[in-house]
mmCIF file of C-alpha atoms and ligand atoms in Angstrom:
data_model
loop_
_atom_site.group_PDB
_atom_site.id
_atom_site.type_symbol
_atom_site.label_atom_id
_atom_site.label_comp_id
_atom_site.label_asym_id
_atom_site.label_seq_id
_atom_site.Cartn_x
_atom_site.Cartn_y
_atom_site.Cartn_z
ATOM 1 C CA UNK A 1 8.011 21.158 16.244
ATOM 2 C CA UNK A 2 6.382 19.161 13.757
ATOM 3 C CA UNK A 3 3.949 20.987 11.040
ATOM 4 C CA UNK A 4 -0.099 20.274 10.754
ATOM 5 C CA UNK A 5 -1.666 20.270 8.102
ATOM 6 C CA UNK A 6 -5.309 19.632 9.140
ATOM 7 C CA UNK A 7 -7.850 18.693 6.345
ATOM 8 C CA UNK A 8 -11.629 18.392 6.865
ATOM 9 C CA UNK A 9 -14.492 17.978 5.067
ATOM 10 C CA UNK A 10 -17.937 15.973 4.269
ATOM 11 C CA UNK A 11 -17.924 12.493 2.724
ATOM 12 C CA UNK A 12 -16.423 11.699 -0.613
ATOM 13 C CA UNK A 13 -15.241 15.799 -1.104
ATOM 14 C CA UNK A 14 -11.487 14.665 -1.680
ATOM 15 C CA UNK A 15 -9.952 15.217 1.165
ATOM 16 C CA UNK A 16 -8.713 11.482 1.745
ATOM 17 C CA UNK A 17 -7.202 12.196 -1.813
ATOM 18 C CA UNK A 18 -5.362 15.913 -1.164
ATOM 19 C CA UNK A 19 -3.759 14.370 2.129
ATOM 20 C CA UNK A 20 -2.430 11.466 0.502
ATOM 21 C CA UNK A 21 -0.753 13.499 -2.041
ATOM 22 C CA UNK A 22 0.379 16.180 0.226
ATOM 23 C CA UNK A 23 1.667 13.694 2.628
ATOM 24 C CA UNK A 24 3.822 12.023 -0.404
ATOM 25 C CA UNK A 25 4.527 15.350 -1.880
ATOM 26 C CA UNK A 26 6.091 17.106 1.642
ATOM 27 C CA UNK A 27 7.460 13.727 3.082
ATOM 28 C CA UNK A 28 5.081 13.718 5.768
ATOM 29 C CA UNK A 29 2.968 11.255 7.909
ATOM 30 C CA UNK A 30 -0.844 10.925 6.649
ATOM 31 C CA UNK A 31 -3.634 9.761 9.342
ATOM 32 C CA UNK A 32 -6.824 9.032 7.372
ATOM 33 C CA UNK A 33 -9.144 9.508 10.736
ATOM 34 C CA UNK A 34 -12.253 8.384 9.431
ATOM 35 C CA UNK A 35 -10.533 5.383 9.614
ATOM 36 C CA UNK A 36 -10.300 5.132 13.597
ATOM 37 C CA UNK A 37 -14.154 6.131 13.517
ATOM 38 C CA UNK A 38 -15.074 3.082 10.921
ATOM 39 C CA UNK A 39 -12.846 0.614 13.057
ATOM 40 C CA UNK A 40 -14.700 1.490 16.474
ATOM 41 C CA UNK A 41 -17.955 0.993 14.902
ATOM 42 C CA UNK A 42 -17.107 -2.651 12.862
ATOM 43 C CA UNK A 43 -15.880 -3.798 16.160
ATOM 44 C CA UNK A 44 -19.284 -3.939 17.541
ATOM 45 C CA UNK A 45 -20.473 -4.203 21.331
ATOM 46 C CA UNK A 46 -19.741 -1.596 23.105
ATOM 47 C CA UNK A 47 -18.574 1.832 21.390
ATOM 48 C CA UNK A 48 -16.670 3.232 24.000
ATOM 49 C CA UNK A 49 -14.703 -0.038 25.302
ATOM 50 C CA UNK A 50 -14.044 -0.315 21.220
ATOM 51 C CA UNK A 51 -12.896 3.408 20.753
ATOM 52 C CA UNK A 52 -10.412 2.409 23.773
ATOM 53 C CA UNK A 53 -9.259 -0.328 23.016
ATOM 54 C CA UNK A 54 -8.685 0.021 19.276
ATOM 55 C CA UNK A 55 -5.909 -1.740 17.983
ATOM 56 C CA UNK A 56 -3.684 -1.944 14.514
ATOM 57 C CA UNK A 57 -5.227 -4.871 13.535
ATOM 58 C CA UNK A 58 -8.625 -3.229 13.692
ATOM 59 C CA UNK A 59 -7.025 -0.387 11.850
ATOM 60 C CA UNK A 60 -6.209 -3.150 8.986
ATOM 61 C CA UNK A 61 -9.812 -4.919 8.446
ATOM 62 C CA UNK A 62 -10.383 -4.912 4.577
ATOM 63 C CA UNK A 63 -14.275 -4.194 5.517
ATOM 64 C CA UNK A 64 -13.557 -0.598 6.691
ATOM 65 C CA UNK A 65 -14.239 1.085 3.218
ATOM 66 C CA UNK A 66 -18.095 -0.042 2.534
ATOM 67 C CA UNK A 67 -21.054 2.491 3.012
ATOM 68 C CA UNK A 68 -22.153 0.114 5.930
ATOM 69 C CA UNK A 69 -19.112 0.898 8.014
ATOM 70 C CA UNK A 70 -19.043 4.603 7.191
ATOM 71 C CA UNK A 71 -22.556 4.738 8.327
ATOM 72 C CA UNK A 72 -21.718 2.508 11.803
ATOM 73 C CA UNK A 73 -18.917 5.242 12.159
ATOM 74 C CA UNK A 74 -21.272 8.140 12.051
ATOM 75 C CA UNK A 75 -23.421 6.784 14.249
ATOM 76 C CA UNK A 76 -20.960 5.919 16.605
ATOM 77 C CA UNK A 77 -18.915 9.306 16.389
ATOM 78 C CA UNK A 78 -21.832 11.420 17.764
ATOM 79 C CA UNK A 79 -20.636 9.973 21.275
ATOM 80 C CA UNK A 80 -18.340 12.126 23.185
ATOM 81 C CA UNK A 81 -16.777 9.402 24.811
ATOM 82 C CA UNK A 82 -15.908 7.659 21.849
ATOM 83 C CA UNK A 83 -14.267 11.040 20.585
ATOM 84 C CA UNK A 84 -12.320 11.644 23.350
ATOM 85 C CA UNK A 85 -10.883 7.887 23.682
ATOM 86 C CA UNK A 86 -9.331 8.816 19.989
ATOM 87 C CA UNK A 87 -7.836 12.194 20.803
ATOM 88 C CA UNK A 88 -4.246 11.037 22.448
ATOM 89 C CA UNK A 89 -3.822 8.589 19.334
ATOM 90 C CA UNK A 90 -4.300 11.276 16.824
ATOM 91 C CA UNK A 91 -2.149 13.542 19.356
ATOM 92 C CA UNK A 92 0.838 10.981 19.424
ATOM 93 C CA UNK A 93 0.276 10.957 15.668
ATOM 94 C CA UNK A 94 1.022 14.193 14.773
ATOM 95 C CA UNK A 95 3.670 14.646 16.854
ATOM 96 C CA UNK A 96 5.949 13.200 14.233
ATOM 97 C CA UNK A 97 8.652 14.989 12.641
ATOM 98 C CA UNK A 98 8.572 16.569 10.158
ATOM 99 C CA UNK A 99 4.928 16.986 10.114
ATOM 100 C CA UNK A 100 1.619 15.218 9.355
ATOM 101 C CA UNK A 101 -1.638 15.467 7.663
ATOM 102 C CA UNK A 102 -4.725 14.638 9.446
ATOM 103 C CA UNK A 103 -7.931 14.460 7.152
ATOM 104 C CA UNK A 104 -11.209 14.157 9.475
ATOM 105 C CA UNK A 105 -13.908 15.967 10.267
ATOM 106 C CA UNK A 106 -12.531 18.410 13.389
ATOM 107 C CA UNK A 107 -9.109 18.426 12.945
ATOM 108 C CA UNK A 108 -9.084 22.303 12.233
ATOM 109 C CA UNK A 109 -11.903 23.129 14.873
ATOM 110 C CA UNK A 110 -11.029 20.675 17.734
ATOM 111 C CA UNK A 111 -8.042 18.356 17.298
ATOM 112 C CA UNK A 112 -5.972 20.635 15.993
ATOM 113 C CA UNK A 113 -7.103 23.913 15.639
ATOM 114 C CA UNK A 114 -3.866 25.542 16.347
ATOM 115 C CA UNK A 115 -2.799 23.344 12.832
ATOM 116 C CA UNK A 116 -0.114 25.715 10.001
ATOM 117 C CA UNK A 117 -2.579 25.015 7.405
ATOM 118 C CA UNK A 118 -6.336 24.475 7.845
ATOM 119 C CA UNK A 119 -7.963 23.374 4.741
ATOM 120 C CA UNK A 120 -12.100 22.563 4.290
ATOM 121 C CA UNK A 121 -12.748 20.940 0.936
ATOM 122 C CA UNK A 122 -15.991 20.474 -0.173
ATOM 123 C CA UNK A 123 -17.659 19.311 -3.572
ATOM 124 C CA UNK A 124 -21.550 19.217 -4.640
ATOM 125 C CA UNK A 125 -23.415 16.264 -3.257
ATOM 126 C CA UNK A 126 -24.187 15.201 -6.688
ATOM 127 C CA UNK A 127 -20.396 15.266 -7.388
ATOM 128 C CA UNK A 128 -19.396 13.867 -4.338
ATOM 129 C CA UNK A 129 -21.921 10.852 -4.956
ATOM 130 C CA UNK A 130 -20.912 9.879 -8.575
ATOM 131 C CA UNK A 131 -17.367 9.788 -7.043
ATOM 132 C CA UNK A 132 -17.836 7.282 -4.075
ATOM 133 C CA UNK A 133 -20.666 5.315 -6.311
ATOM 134 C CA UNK A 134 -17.736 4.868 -8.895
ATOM 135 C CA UNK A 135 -15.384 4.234 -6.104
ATOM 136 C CA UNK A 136 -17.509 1.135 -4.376
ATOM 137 C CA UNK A 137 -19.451 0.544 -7.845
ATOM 138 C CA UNK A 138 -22.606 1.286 -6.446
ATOM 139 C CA UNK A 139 -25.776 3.468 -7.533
ATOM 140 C CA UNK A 140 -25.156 6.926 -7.640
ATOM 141 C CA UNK A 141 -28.617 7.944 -6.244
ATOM 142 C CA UNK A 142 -28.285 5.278 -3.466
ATOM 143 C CA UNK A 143 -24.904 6.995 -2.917
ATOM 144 C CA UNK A 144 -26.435 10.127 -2.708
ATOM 145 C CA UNK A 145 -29.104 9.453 -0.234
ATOM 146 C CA UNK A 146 -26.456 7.736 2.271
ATOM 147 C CA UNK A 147 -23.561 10.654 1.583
ATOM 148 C CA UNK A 148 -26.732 13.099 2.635
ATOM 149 C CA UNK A 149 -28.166 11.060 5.625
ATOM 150 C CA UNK A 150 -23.764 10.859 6.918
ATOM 151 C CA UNK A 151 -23.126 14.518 6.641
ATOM 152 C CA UNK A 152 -26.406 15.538 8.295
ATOM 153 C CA UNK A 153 -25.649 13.230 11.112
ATOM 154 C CA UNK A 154 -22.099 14.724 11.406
ATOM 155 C CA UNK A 155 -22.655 18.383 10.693
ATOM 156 C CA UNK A 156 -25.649 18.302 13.605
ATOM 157 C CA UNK A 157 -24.493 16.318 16.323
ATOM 158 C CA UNK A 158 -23.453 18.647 19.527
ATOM 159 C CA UNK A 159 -19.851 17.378 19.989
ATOM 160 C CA UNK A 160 -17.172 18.255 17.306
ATOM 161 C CA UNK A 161 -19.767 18.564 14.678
ATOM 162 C CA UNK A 162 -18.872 18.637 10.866
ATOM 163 C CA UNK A 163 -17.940 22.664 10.117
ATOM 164 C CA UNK A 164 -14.812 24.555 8.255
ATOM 165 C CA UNK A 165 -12.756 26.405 10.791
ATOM 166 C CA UNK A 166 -12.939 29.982 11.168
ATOM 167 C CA UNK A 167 -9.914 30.452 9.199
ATOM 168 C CA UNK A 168 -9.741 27.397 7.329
ATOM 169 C CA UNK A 169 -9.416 28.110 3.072
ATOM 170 C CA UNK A 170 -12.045 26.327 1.549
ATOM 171 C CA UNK A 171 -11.580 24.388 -1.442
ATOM 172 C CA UNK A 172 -14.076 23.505 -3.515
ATOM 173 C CA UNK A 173 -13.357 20.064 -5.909
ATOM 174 C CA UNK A 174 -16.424 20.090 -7.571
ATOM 175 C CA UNK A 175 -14.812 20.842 -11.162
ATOM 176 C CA UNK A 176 -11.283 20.470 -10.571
ATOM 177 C CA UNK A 177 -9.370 17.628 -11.531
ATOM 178 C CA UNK A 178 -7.699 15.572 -8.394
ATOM 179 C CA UNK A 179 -4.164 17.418 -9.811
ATOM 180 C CA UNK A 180 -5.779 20.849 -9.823
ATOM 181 C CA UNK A 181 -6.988 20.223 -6.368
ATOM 182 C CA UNK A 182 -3.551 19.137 -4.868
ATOM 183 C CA UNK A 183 -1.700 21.939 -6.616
ATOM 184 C CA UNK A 184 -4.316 24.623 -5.023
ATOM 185 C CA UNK A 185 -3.816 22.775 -1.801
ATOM 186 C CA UNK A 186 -0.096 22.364 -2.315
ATOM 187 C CA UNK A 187 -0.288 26.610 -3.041
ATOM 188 C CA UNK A 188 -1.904 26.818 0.836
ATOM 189 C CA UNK A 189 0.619 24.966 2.167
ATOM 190 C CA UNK A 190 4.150 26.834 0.442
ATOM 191 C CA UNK A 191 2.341 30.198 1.310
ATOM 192 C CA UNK A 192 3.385 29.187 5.222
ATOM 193 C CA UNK A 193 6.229 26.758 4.494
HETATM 194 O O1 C5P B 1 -13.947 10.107 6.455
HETATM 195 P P1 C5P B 1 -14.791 8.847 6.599
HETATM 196 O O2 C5P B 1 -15.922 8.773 5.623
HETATM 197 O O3 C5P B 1 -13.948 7.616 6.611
HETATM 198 O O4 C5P B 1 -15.422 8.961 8.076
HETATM 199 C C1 C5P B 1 -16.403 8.051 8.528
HETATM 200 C C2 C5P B 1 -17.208 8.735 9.632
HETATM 201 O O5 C5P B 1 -16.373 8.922 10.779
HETATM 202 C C3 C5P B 1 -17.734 10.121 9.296
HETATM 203 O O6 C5P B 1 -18.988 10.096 8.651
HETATM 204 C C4 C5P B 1 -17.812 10.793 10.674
HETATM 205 O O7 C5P B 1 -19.024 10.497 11.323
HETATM 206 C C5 C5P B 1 -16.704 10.121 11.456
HETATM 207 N N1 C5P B 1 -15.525 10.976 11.594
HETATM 208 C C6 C5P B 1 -15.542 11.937 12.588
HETATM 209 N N2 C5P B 1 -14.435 12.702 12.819
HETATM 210 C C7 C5P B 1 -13.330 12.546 12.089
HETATM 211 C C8 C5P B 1 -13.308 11.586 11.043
HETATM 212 C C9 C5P B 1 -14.429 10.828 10.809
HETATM 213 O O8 C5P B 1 -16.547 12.109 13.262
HETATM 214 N N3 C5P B 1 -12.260 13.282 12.357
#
């Protein structure tokens, strides 16, 4: 049986970063699915026939990683239709040996929520904004206002909305260095592997 590793969190709060690293670290598959949501909403038309019909070149598009996409993702995520056309690929996903880290928002409370390691990671929203406005080099206040406006969106909508798991370890990244952060996470994982 391959092992989860299921990483959520709000915008910008380092968990893209921790599951690349763990991924490299363990030898395991990484799924970055924010990406599926950004690609169903810079297809356009319909959301549903998108989420569907979503294919690896859509996964490619260089314009996934601007505020404007991860914005047309939110929006577009709140639909429970959309969510559950993206279940089975995130399913099929993880079934790889030897394992595979899934960084999202529900991973731990509704894709996987049976996962070996549940992790939430979290940083301030000023933190989390200085990061992404270096990131896209953009303002850090205009950052700030559109992190906000995405993780209210996600952490109230009624269908898999933005929360740590019940038994998910929370990791805060606010003043830890990205090699702090891995190691604690690293320390989660080698406590049940
Ligand atoms: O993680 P990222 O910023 O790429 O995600 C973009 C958007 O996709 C999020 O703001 C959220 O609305 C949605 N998303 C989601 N569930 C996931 C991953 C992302 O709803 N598992």
């Amino acid at each position: 049986m391959p092992f989860i590793i299921a990483i959520d969190g709000p915008a910008a709060s380092g968990k893209g970063t921790i599951a690349r690293a763990l991924a490299a670290e363990l030898g395991f598959h990484h799924l970055d699915t924010g990406l599926l949501y950004r690609a169903t909403g810079a297809k356009g038309g319909d959301p549903v026939a998108a989420a569907r019909g979503l294919t690896a070149a859509d996964l490619a598009r260089d314009d996934l990683r601007s505020a404007a996409a991860g914005q047309a993702a939110s929006r577009i995520a709140a639909i429970p239709e959309v969510r559950a056309a993206l279940v089975a690929f995130q399913h099929c996903f993880a079934a790889q040996d030897p394992g595979a880290v899934l960084d999202g928002r529900d991973i731990g409370t509704v894709i996987y929520p049976g996962a070996e390691v549940k992790l939430y990671v979290t940083a301030s929203d000023a933190v989390r904004a200085a990061r992404r406005a270096a990131e896209l080099g953009a303002d850090p206040d205009q950052m700030l206002a559109e992190l906000r406006e995405r993780d209210l969106r996600d952490s109230q909508r009624d269908v898999a909305p933005l929360r740590p798991a019940e038994d998910a370890v929370v990791l805060d990244t606010s003043t830890l260095s990205i090699e702090e952060a891995v190691a604690r996470a690293l320390a989660e994982v080698r406590r049940v592997r």
